[in-house]
PDB file of C-alpha atoms in Angstrom:
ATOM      1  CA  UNK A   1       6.406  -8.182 -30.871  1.00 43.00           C
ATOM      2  CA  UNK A   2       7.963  -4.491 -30.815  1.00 44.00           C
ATOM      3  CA  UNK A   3       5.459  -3.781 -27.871  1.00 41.00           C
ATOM      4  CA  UNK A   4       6.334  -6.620 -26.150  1.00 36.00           C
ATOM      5  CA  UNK A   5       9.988  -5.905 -26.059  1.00 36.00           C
ATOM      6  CA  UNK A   6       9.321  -2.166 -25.490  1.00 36.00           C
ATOM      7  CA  UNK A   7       7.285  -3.529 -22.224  1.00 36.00           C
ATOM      8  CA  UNK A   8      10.232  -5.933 -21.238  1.00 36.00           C
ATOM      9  CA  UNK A   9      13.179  -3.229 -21.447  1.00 32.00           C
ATOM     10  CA  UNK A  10      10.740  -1.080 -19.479  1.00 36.00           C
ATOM     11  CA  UNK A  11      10.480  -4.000 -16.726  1.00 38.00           C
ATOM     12  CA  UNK A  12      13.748  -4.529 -16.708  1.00 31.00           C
ATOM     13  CA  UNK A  13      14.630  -0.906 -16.342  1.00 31.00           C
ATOM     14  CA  UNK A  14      12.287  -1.110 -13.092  1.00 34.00           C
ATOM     15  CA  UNK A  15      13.839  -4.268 -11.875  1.00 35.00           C
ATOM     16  CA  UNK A  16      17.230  -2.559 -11.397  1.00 32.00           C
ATOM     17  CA  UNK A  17      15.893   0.571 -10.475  1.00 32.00           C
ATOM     18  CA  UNK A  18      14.546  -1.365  -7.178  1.00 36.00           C
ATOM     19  CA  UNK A  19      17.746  -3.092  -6.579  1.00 30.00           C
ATOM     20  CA  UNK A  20      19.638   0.297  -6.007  1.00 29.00           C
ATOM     21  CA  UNK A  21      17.227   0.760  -2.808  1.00 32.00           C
ATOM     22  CA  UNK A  22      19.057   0.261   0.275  1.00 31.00           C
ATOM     23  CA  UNK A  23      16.139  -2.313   2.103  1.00 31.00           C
ATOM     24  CA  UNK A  24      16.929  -1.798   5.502  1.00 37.00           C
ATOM     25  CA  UNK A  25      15.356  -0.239   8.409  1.00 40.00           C
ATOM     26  CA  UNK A  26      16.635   3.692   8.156  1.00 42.00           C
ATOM     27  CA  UNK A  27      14.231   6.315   9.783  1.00 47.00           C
ATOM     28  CA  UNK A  28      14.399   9.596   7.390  1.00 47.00           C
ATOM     29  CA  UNK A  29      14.237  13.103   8.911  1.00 45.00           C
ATOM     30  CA  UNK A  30      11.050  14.778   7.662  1.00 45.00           C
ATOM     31  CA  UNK A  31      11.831  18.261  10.195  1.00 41.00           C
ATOM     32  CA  UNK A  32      11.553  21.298   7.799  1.00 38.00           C
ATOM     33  CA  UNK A  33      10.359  19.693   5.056  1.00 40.00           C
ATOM     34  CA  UNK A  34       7.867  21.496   2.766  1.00 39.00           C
ATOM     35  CA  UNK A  35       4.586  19.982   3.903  1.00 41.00           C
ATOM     36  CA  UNK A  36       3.014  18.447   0.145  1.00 41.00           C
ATOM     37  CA  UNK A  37      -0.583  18.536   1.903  1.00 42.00           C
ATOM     38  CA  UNK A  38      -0.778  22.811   2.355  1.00 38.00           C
ATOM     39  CA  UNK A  39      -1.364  22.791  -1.820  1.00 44.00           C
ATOM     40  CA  UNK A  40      -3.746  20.938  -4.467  1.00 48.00           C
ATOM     41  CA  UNK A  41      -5.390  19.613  -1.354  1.00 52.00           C
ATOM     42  CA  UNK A  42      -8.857  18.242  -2.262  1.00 53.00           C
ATOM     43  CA  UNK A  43     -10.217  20.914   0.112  1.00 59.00           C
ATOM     44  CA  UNK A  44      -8.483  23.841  -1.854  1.00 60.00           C
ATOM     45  CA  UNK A  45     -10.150  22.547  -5.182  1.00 54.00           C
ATOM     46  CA  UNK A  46     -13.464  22.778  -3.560  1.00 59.00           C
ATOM     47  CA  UNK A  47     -13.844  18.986  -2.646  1.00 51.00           C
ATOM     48  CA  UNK A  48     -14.039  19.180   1.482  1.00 57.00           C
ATOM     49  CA  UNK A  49     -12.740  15.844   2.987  1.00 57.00           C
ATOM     50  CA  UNK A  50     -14.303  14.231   5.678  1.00 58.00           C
ATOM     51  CA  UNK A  51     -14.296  15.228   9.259  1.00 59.00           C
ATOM     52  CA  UNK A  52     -10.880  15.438  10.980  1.00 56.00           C
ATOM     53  CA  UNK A  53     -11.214  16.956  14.606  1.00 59.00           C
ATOM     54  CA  UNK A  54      -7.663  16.295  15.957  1.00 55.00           C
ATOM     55  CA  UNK A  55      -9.115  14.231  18.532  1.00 59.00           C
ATOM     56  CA  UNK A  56     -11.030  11.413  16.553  1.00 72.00           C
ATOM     57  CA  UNK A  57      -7.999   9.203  16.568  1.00 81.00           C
ATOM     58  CA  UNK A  58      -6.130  10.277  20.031  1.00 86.00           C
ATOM     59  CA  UNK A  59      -4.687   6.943  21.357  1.00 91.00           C
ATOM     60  CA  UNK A  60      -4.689   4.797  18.172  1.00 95.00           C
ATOM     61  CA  UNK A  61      -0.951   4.096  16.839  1.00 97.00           C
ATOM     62  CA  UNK A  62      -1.022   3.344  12.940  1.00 98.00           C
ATOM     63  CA  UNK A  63       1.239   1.835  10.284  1.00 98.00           C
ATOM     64  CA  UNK A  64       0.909   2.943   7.131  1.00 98.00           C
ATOM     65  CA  UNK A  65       2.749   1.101   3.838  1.00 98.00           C
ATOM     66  CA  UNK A  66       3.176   3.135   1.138  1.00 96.00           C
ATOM     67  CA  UNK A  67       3.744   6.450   2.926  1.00 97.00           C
ATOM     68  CA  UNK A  68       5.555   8.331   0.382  1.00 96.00           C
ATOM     69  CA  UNK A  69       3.245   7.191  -2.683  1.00 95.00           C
ATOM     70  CA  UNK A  70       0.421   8.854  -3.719  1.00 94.00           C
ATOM     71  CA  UNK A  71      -2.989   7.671  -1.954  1.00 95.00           C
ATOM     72  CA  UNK A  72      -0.337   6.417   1.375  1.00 96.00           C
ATOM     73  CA  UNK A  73       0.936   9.856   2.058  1.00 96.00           C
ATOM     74  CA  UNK A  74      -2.380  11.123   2.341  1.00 96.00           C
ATOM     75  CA  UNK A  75      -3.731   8.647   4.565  1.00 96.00           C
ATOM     76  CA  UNK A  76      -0.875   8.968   6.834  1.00 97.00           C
ATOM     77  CA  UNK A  77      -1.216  12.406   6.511  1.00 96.00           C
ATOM     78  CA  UNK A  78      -5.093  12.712   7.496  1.00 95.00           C
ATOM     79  CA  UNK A  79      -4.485   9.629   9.979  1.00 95.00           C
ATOM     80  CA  UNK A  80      -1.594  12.355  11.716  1.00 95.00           C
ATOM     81  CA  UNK A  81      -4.612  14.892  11.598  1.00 93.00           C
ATOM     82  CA  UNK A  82      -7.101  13.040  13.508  1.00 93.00           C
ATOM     83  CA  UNK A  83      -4.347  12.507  15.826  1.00 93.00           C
ATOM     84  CA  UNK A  84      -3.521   9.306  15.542  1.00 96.00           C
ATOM     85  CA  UNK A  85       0.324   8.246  15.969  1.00 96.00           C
ATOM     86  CA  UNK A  86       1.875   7.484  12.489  1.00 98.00           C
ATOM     87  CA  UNK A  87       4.521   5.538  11.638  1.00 98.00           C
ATOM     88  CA  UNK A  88       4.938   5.226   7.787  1.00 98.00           C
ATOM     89  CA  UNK A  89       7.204   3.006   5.870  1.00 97.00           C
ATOM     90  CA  UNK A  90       8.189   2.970   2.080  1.00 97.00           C
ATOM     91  CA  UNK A  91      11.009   1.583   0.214  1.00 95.00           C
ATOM     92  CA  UNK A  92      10.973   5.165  -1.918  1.00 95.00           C
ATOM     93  CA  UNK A  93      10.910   2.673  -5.336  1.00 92.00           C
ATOM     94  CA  UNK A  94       8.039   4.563  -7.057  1.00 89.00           C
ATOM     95  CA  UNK A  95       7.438   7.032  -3.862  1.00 91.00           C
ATOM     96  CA  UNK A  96       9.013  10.505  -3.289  1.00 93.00           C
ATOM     97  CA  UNK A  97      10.438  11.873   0.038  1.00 95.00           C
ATOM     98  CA  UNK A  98       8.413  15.114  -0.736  1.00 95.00           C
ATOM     99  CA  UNK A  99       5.469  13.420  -0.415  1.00 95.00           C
ATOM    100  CA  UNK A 100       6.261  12.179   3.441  1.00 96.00           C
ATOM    101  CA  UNK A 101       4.205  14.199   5.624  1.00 95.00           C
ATOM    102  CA  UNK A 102       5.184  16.286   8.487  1.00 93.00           C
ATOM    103  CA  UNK A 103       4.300  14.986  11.489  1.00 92.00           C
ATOM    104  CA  UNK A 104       4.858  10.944  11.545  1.00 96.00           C
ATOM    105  CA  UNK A 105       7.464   8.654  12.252  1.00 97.00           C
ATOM    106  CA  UNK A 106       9.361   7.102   8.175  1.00 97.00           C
ATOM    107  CA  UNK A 107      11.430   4.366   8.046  1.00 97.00           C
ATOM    108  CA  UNK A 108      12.929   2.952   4.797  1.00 97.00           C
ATOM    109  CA  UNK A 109      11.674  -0.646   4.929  1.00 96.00           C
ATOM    110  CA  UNK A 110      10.792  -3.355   2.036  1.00 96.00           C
ATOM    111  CA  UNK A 111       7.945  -4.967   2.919  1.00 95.00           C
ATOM    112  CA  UNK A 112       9.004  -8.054   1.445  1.00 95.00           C
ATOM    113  CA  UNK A 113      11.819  -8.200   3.880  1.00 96.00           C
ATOM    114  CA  UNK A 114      11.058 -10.549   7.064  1.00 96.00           C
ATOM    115  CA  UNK A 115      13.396  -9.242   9.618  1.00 97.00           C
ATOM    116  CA  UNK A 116      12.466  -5.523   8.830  1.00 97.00           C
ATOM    117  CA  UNK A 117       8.765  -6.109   9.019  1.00 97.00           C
ATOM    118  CA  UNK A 118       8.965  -8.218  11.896  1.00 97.00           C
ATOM    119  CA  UNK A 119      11.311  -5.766  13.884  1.00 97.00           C
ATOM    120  CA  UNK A 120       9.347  -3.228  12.445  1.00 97.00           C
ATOM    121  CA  UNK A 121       6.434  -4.735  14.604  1.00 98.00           C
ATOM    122  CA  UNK A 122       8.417  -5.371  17.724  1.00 97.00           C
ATOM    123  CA  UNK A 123       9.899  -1.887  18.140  1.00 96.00           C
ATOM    124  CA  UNK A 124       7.065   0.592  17.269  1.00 96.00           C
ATOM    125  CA  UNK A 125       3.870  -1.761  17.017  1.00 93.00           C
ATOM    126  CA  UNK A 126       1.914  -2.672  18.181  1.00 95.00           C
ATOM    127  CA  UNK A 127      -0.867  -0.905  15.390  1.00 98.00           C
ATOM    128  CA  UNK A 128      -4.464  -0.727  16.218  1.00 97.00           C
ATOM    129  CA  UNK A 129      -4.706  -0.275  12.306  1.00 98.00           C
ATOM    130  CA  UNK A 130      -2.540  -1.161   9.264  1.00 98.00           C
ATOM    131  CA  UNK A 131      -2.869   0.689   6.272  1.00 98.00           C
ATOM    132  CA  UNK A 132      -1.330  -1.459   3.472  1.00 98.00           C
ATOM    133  CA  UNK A 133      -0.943   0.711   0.415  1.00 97.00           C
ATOM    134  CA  UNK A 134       2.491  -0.087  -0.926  1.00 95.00           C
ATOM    135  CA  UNK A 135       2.542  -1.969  -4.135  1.00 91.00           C
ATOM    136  CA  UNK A 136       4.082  -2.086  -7.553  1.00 86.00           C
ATOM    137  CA  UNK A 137       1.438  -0.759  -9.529  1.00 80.00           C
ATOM    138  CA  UNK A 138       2.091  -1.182 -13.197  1.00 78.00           C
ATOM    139  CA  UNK A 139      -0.487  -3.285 -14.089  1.00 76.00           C
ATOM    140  CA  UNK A 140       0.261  -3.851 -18.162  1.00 80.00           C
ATOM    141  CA  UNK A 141       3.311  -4.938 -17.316  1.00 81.00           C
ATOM    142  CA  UNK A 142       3.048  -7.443 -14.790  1.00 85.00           C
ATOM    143  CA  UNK A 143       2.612 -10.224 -17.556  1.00 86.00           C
ATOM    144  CA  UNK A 144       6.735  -9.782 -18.032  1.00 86.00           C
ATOM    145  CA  UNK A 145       7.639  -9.131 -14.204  1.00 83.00           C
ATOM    146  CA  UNK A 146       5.714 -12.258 -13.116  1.00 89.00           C
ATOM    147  CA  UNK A 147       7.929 -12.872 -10.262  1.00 89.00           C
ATOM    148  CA  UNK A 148       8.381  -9.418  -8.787  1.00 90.00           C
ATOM    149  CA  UNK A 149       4.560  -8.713  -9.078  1.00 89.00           C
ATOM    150  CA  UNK A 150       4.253 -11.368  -6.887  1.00 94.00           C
ATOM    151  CA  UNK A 151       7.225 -10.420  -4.351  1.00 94.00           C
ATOM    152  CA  UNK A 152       5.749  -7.104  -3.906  1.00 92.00           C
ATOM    153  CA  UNK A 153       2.368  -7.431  -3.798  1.00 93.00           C
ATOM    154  CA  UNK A 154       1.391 -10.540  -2.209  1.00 96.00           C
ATOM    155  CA  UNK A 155       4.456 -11.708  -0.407  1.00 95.00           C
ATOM    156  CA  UNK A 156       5.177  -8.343   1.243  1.00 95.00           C
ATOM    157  CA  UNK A 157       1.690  -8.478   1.849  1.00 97.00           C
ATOM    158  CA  UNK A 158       1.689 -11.561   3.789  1.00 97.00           C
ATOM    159  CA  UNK A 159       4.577 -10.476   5.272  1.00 97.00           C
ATOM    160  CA  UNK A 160       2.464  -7.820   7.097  1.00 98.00           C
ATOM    161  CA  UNK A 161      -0.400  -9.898   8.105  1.00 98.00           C
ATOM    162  CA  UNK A 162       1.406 -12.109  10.034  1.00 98.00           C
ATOM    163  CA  UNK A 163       3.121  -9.577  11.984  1.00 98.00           C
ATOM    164  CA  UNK A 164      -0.587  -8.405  12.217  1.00 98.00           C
ATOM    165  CA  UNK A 165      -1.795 -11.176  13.447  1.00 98.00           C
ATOM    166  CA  UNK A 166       1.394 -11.493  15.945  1.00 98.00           C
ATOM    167  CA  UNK A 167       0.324  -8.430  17.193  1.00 98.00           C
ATOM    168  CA  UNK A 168      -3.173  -8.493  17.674  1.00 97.00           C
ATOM    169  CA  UNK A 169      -3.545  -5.361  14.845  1.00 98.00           C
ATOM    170  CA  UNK A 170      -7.816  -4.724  15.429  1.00 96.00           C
ATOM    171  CA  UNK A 171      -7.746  -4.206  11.612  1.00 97.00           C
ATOM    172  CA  UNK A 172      -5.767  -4.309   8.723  1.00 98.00           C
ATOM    173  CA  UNK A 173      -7.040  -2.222   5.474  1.00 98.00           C
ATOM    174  CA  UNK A 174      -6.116  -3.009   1.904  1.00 97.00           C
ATOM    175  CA  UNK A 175      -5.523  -1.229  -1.297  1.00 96.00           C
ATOM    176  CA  UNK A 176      -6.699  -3.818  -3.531  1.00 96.00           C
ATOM    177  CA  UNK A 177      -7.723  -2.946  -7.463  1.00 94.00           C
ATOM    178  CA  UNK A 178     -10.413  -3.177  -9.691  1.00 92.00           C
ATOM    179  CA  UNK A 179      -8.091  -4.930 -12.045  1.00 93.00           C
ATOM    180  CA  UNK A 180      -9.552  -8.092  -9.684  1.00 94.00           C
ATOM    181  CA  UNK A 181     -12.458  -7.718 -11.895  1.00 93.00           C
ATOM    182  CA  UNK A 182     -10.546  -8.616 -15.293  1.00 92.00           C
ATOM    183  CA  UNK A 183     -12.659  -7.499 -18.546  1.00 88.00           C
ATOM    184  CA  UNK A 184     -15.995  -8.431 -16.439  1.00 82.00           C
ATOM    185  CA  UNK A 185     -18.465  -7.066 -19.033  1.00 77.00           C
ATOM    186  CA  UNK A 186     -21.269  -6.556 -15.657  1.00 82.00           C
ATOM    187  CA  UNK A 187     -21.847  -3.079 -14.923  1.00 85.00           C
ATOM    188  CA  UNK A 188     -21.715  -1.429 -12.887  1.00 87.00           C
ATOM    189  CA  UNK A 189     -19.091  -2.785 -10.665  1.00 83.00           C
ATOM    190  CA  UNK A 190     -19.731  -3.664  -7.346  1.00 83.00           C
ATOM    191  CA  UNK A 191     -18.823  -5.771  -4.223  1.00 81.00           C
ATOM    192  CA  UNK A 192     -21.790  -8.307  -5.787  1.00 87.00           C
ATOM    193  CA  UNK A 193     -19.666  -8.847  -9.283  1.00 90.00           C
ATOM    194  CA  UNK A 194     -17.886 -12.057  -8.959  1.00 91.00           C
ATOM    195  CA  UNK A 195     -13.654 -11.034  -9.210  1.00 93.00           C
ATOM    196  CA  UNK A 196     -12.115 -12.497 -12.338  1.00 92.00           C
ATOM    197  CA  UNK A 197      -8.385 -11.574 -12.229  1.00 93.00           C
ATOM    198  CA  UNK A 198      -6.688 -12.048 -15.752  1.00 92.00           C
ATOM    199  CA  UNK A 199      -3.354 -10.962 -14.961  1.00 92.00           C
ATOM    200  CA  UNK A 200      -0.770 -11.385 -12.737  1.00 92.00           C
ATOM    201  CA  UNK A 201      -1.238  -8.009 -11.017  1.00 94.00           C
ATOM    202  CA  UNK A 202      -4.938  -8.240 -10.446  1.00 95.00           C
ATOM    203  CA  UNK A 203      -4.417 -11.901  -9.414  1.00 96.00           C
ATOM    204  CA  UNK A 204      -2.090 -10.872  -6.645  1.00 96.00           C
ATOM    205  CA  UNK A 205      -4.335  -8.316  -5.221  1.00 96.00           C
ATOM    206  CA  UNK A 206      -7.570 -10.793  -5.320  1.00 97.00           C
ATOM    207  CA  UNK A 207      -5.189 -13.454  -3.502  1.00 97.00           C
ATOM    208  CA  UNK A 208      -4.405 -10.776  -0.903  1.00 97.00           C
ATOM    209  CA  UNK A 209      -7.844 -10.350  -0.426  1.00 97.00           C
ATOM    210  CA  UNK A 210      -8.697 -14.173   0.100  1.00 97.00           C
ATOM    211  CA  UNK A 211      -5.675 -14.473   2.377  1.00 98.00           C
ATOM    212  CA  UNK A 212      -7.161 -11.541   4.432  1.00 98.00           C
ATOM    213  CA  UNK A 213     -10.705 -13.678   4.471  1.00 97.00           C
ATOM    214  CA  UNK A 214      -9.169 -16.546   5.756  1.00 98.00           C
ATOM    215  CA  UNK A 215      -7.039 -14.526   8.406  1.00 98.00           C
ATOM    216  CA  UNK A 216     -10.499 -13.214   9.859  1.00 98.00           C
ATOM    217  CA  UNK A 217     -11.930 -16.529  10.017  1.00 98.00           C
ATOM    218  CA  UNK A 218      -9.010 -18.288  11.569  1.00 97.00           C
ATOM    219  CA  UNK A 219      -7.320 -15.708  13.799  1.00 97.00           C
ATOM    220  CA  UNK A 220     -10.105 -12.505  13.843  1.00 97.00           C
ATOM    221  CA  UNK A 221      -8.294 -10.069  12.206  1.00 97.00           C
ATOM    222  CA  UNK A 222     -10.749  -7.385  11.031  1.00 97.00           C
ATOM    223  CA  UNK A 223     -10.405  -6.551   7.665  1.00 97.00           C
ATOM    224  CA  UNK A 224     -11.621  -3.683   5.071  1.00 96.00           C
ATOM    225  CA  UNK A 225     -10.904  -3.790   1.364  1.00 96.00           C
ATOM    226  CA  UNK A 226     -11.245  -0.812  -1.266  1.00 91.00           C
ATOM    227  CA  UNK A 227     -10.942  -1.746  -4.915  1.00 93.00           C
ATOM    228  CA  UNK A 228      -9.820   1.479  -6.656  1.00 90.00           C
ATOM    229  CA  UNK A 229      -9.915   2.552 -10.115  1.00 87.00           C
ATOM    230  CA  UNK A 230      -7.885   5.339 -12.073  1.00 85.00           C
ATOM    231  CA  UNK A 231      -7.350   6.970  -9.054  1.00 85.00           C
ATOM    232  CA  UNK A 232      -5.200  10.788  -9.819  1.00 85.00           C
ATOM    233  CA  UNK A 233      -4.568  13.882  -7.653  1.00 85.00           C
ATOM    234  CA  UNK A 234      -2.097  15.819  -5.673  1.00 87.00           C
ATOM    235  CA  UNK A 235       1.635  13.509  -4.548  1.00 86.00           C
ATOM    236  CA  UNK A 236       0.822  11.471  -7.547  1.00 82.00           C
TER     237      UNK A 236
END
């Protein structure tokens, strides 16, 4: 019982902390600011990345949710280097402005909200690829923040496939989670094991993933999902 107050307090403590956040459309200067990607890149700890000739992506205009997290500022970031035009967004609740790279276009924007999204969409869209990384993460304690899970990571989610499929977005690529798995005792893991979500969070990201399905079949949105697990590094 002491853990499971501990775990609401914490969620509570979240809760407000995202309420402070100004959710409207405000486009942040990044000029001058300390690029995070020139240290602890995976290439300066001996791990080279993949190809990024600046000309791979010349002509392709990407969104990319999330851009201030972790895994979203590098992929906006590497998406900038292949020369692809960026336009991030992030709603700086468990992202840092540090972590926006130099080099794209960041706007303050809640996915969850409609009118942002949609605007969003209208005035810098359209995307030849969406990158949707932006989530609330805390898996453990999305049994207590049942409804916010939710908000973030499947409404705001199908808050940017429709605008995708508005759009005509070629494809839309999701951060989903091994936590769509649950306590599957198969191993090891694969696109072949059968998802078993147990909790809120991984049942969120698996219904993401079925809305996606559906979205191909009925409007031929291209799709890709990754399932991550215990991912760590640099802008973390």
């Amino acid at each position: 019982w002491d853990m499971v107050k501990k775990y609401a307090v914490a969620g509570l403590l979240l809760c407000a902390m995202g309420m402070l956040v100004v959710f409207n459309m405000r486009q942040v200067n990044t000029t001058g600011m300390k690029d995070p990607s020139l240290e602890g890149t995976c290439d300066s700890m001996g791990y080279p990345s993949g190809d990024v000739n600046a000309d791979n992506g010349m002509g392709k205009k990407v969104l990319v949710t999330g851009a201030a997290g972790f895994i979203g500022s590098h992929v906006a970031k590497h998406c900038a280097l292949l020369g692809m035009t960026v336009v991030g967004i992030d709603d700086l609740s468990g992202g840092f402005v540090e972590n926006i790279p130099e080099g794209i276009d960041f706007y303050l924007i809640d996915v969850k909200n409609a009118t942002s999204i949609s605007l969003l969409f209208e005035k810098h869209g359209p995307f030849d690829y969406v990158y949707h990384l932006a989530a609330y993460a805390a898996e453990g304690l999305s049994h207590f923040m049942r409804s916010y899970n939710y908000r973030n990571n499947l409404l705001g989610g199908v808050e940017l496939i429709n605008q995708a499929i508005k759009h005509k977005t070629t494809t839309f690529v999701f951060t989903s989670s091994i936590a769509v798995y649950g306590s599957n005792p198969v191993l090891p893991l694969t696109g072949k094991v059968a998802p078993l979500p147990e909790d809120p969070y991984g049942m969120s990201k698996y219904s993401m993933e079925l809305d996606l399905k559906v979205a191909h079949e009925m409007y031929g949105l291209n799709y890709i999902i990754f399932r991550p697990h215990n991912v760590y590094g640099p802008n973390q």
